[in-house]
């Protein structure tokens, strides 16, 4: 059984974002622990997603039919072009905060050399931001992008409570939100493990810094 056999990834993401589903990841098995929340009960938000989320379900990455760790990507004729852009270390330089404390992301400094390029690209291309920040810090991240003149046609974050490595999370976000929907012209990122993943699936990457961490 695949997660997609129960409901769409977009529907699940919307339910999590709206506070109707709580998601945790099994520490060893390819399972997500998905449960409806008290808010869903209070608002009687019952649909295919909330009715199905009552315990352990197949992990979203199990939907990828591939025997290798990274599922190769190829462009599809007729899809809109898009650039994928990382945030921390790419368009943003960490301010006076712990790297994992996204609540203070408003203190970050723009990486102006990269920001200027993205500003030019956003005039003619869709820009999708894919960050390792937790979904809890989505709002402060979106506000920072807007303040610095960066248009986020889409912004995808790490699911709440997800502690897996960045390359795994971003590959999953790619499968859910990009694959089969856009043709990727290029990716701006900095972290080596993520850059290696992007290149392994066949994307062109502009690595903006030495991301050996």
Tab-separated table of C-alpha atoms in Angstrom:
chain	number	residue	atom	x	y	z
A	1	UNK	CA	0.000	0.000	0.000
A	2	UNK	CA	1.201	3.502	-0.839
A	3	UNK	CA	0.298	6.719	0.940
A	4	UNK	CA	-1.021	8.020	-2.391
A	5	UNK	CA	-3.568	5.178	-2.399
A	6	UNK	CA	-5.222	6.800	0.628
A	7	UNK	CA	-5.050	10.513	-0.216
A	8	UNK	CA	-2.898	13.024	-2.081
A	9	UNK	CA	0.297	14.524	-0.671
A	10	UNK	CA	-1.155	18.001	-1.222
A	11	UNK	CA	-4.225	17.147	0.861
A	12	UNK	CA	-2.030	15.834	3.676
A	13	UNK	CA	0.221	18.907	3.589
A	14	UNK	CA	-2.831	21.174	3.759
A	15	UNK	CA	-4.266	19.273	6.729
A	16	UNK	CA	-0.951	19.477	8.603
A	17	UNK	CA	-0.578	23.172	7.795
A	18	UNK	CA	-4.137	23.883	8.998
A	19	UNK	CA	-3.533	22.047	12.263
A	20	UNK	CA	-5.856	19.098	11.623
A	21	UNK	CA	-3.124	16.432	11.416
A	22	UNK	CA	-0.091	15.834	13.634
A	23	UNK	CA	2.828	14.039	11.940
A	24	UNK	CA	5.807	12.281	13.503
A	25	UNK	CA	8.304	9.911	11.893
A	26	UNK	CA	9.137	6.398	13.002
A	27	UNK	CA	12.816	6.335	14.067
A	28	UNK	CA	13.722	3.231	12.053
A	29	UNK	CA	10.855	1.939	9.914
A	30	UNK	CA	9.581	3.697	6.745
A	31	UNK	CA	6.446	4.815	8.561
A	32	UNK	CA	4.893	8.130	9.449
A	33	UNK	CA	2.790	8.376	12.597
A	34	UNK	CA	-0.175	10.504	11.553
A	35	UNK	CA	-3.045	11.380	13.856
A	36	UNK	CA	-5.910	13.836	13.676
A	37	UNK	CA	-5.730	16.635	16.246
A	38	UNK	CA	-8.070	18.045	18.865
A	39	UNK	CA	-8.736	20.919	16.453
A	40	UNK	CA	-10.041	18.475	13.836
A	41	UNK	CA	-12.373	17.009	16.441
A	42	UNK	CA	-13.554	20.429	17.619
A	43	UNK	CA	-14.255	21.671	14.089
A	44	UNK	CA	-15.565	18.279	12.927
A	45	UNK	CA	-13.081	18.365	10.068
A	46	UNK	CA	-13.685	14.830	8.808
A	47	UNK	CA	-12.509	13.926	5.309
A	48	UNK	CA	-10.386	11.268	3.589
A	49	UNK	CA	-7.236	12.549	5.296
A	50	UNK	CA	-8.442	12.986	8.869
A	51	UNK	CA	-10.380	9.709	8.824
A	52	UNK	CA	-7.308	7.796	7.616
A	53	UNK	CA	-4.788	9.374	9.990
A	54	UNK	CA	-5.170	7.252	13.084
A	55	UNK	CA	-1.723	5.782	13.623
A	56	UNK	CA	1.145	4.376	11.565
A	57	UNK	CA	1.020	4.829	7.795
A	58	UNK	CA	3.518	4.222	4.962
A	59	UNK	CA	6.156	6.945	4.818
A	60	UNK	CA	5.709	9.337	1.830
A	61	UNK	CA	9.075	8.376	0.322
A	62	UNK	CA	7.797	4.806	-0.012
A	63	UNK	CA	5.724	6.082	-2.935
A	64	UNK	CA	8.846	6.368	-5.075
A	65	UNK	CA	9.193	3.252	-7.216
A	66	UNK	CA	12.966	3.019	-7.309
A	67	UNK	CA	15.586	0.632	-6.058
A	68	UNK	CA	18.152	3.364	-5.408
A	69	UNK	CA	18.241	5.962	-2.664
A	70	UNK	CA	17.616	8.859	-5.047
A	71	UNK	CA	15.003	8.616	-7.768
A	72	UNK	CA	16.371	10.064	-11.062
A	73	UNK	CA	14.538	12.994	-12.637
A	74	UNK	CA	13.997	13.875	-16.284
A	75	UNK	CA	12.254	16.946	-17.744
A	76	UNK	CA	8.736	16.591	-19.128
A	77	UNK	CA	7.652	18.447	-22.242
A	78	UNK	CA	5.137	21.202	-21.590
A	79	UNK	CA	5.762	21.817	-17.891
A	80	UNK	CA	6.622	25.291	-16.585
A	81	UNK	CA	10.287	26.025	-15.767
A	82	UNK	CA	11.245	26.613	-12.149
A	83	UNK	CA	14.270	27.356	-9.993
A	84	UNK	CA	14.628	25.696	-6.596
A	85	UNK	CA	16.280	27.863	-3.953
A	86	UNK	CA	17.559	27.003	-0.481
A	87	UNK	CA	17.443	29.609	2.292
A	88	UNK	CA	19.995	29.130	5.106
A	89	UNK	CA	23.493	29.728	3.742
A	90	UNK	CA	22.121	30.464	0.270
A	91	UNK	CA	19.954	33.599	0.247
A	92	UNK	CA	20.243	34.123	4.023
A	93	UNK	CA	23.291	34.413	6.264
A	94	UNK	CA	22.524	33.349	9.822
A	95	UNK	CA	22.159	36.227	12.261
A	96	UNK	CA	22.557	36.200	16.045
A	97	UNK	CA	20.745	32.910	16.631
A	98	UNK	CA	21.265	29.189	16.895
A	99	UNK	CA	21.140	27.565	13.453
A	100	UNK	CA	18.172	25.454	14.604
A	101	UNK	CA	16.231	28.369	16.102
A	102	UNK	CA	14.176	29.508	13.129
A	103	UNK	CA	12.002	31.718	15.337
A	104	UNK	CA	14.749	34.362	15.131
A	105	UNK	CA	15.194	34.108	11.374
A	106	UNK	CA	14.202	37.772	11.047
A	107	UNK	CA	17.728	38.522	12.356
A	108	UNK	CA	19.349	36.913	9.316
A	109	UNK	CA	21.297	38.996	6.806
A	110	UNK	CA	20.614	38.719	3.066
A	111	UNK	CA	23.389	37.086	1.070
A	112	UNK	CA	23.272	39.945	-1.382
A	113	UNK	CA	25.277	38.396	-4.225
A	114	UNK	CA	22.784	35.532	-4.386
A	115	UNK	CA	19.708	37.624	-3.577
A	116	UNK	CA	20.381	39.932	-6.536
A	117	UNK	CA	20.541	36.956	-8.901
A	118	UNK	CA	17.301	35.469	-7.566
A	119	UNK	CA	15.584	38.841	-7.893
A	120	UNK	CA	16.481	38.868	-11.586
A	121	UNK	CA	15.379	35.266	-12.126
A	122	UNK	CA	12.014	35.773	-10.406
A	123	UNK	CA	11.044	38.259	-13.114
A	124	UNK	CA	10.840	35.446	-15.659
A	125	UNK	CA	10.694	32.186	-13.670
A	126	UNK	CA	8.769	30.649	-10.821
A	127	UNK	CA	10.918	30.411	-7.705
A	128	UNK	CA	10.252	27.593	-5.260
A	129	UNK	CA	12.021	27.786	-1.904
A	130	UNK	CA	12.890	24.477	-0.261
A	131	UNK	CA	14.315	24.786	3.229
A	132	UNK	CA	15.398	22.492	6.012
A	133	UNK	CA	13.692	24.793	8.507
A	134	UNK	CA	10.844	23.289	10.503
A	135	UNK	CA	7.289	24.089	9.404
A	136	UNK	CA	6.857	25.853	12.751
A	137	UNK	CA	8.974	28.703	11.351
A	138	UNK	CA	7.231	28.997	7.999
A	139	UNK	CA	5.633	32.378	8.741
A	140	UNK	CA	8.811	34.161	9.883
A	141	UNK	CA	10.606	32.696	6.867
A	142	UNK	CA	7.961	33.921	4.422
A	143	UNK	CA	8.042	37.383	6.003
A	144	UNK	CA	11.849	37.537	5.733
A	145	UNK	CA	11.718	36.639	2.037
A	146	UNK	CA	9.074	39.285	1.349
A	147	UNK	CA	10.967	41.949	3.318
A	148	UNK	CA	14.043	41.331	1.198
A	149	UNK	CA	12.254	41.503	-2.135
A	150	UNK	CA	12.208	37.769	-2.804
A	151	UNK	CA	9.043	36.324	-4.321
A	152	UNK	CA	8.221	32.845	-3.066
A	153	UNK	CA	5.840	31.307	-5.566
A	154	UNK	CA	5.985	28.299	-3.251
A	155	UNK	CA	7.695	27.709	0.092
A	156	UNK	CA	8.230	24.164	1.342
A	157	UNK	CA	9.600	23.373	4.791
A	158	UNK	CA	10.661	20.398	6.852
A	159	UNK	CA	7.587	18.742	8.440
A	160	UNK	CA	7.051	19.412	12.127
A	161	UNK	CA	9.237	17.196	14.283
A	162	UNK	CA	11.142	15.687	11.345
A	163	UNK	CA	14.776	15.144	12.403
A	164	UNK	CA	16.028	13.354	9.293
A	165	UNK	CA	18.990	14.693	7.329
A	166	UNK	CA	18.450	17.577	4.911
A	167	UNK	CA	19.106	15.579	1.750
A	168	UNK	CA	16.403	13.047	2.640
A	169	UNK	CA	13.858	15.715	3.543
A	170	UNK	CA	14.481	17.755	0.400
A	171	UNK	CA	14.325	14.705	-1.866
A	172	UNK	CA	10.945	13.920	-0.341
A	173	UNK	CA	9.743	17.519	-0.781
A	174	UNK	CA	10.904	17.349	-4.394
A	175	UNK	CA	8.889	14.187	-5.022
A	176	UNK	CA	5.793	15.682	-3.425
A	177	UNK	CA	5.808	19.178	-4.909
A	178	UNK	CA	8.087	19.364	-7.963
A	179	UNK	CA	8.374	16.040	-9.776
A	180	UNK	CA	5.834	15.833	-12.589
A	181	UNK	CA	4.690	19.430	-12.006
A	182	UNK	CA	7.662	21.556	-13.120
A	183	UNK	CA	10.800	21.393	-15.215
A	184	UNK	CA	13.720	22.396	-13.007
A	185	UNK	CA	16.060	24.846	-14.726
A	186	UNK	CA	18.477	24.951	-11.808
A	187	UNK	CA	18.959	24.733	-8.051
A	188	UNK	CA	20.682	27.173	-5.690
A	189	UNK	CA	21.953	25.457	-2.544
A	190	UNK	CA	25.037	25.278	-0.340
A	191	UNK	CA	25.160	22.099	1.742
A	192	UNK	CA	27.282	19.336	0.225
A	193	UNK	CA	24.972	16.423	1.087
A	194	UNK	CA	22.028	18.227	-0.515
A	195	UNK	CA	24.006	19.353	-3.557
A	196	UNK	CA	25.170	15.776	-4.105
A	197	UNK	CA	21.573	14.553	-3.934
A	198	UNK	CA	20.365	17.151	-6.471
A	199	UNK	CA	23.160	16.230	-8.869
A	200	UNK	CA	22.556	12.508	-8.348
A	201	UNK	CA	18.965	12.828	-9.586
A	202	UNK	CA	20.063	14.873	-12.597
A	203	UNK	CA	19.590	18.539	-11.671
A	204	UNK	CA	21.917	21.445	-12.445
A	205	UNK	CA	23.139	22.975	-9.180
A	206	UNK	CA	24.690	26.355	-8.452
A	207	UNK	CA	26.511	25.747	-5.156
A	208	UNK	CA	26.900	29.175	-3.578
A	209	UNK	CA	29.223	28.284	-0.677
A	210	UNK	CA	31.390	25.548	0.770
A	211	UNK	CA	28.733	23.524	2.537
A	212	UNK	CA	30.856	20.875	4.225
A	213	UNK	CA	28.721	20.499	7.350
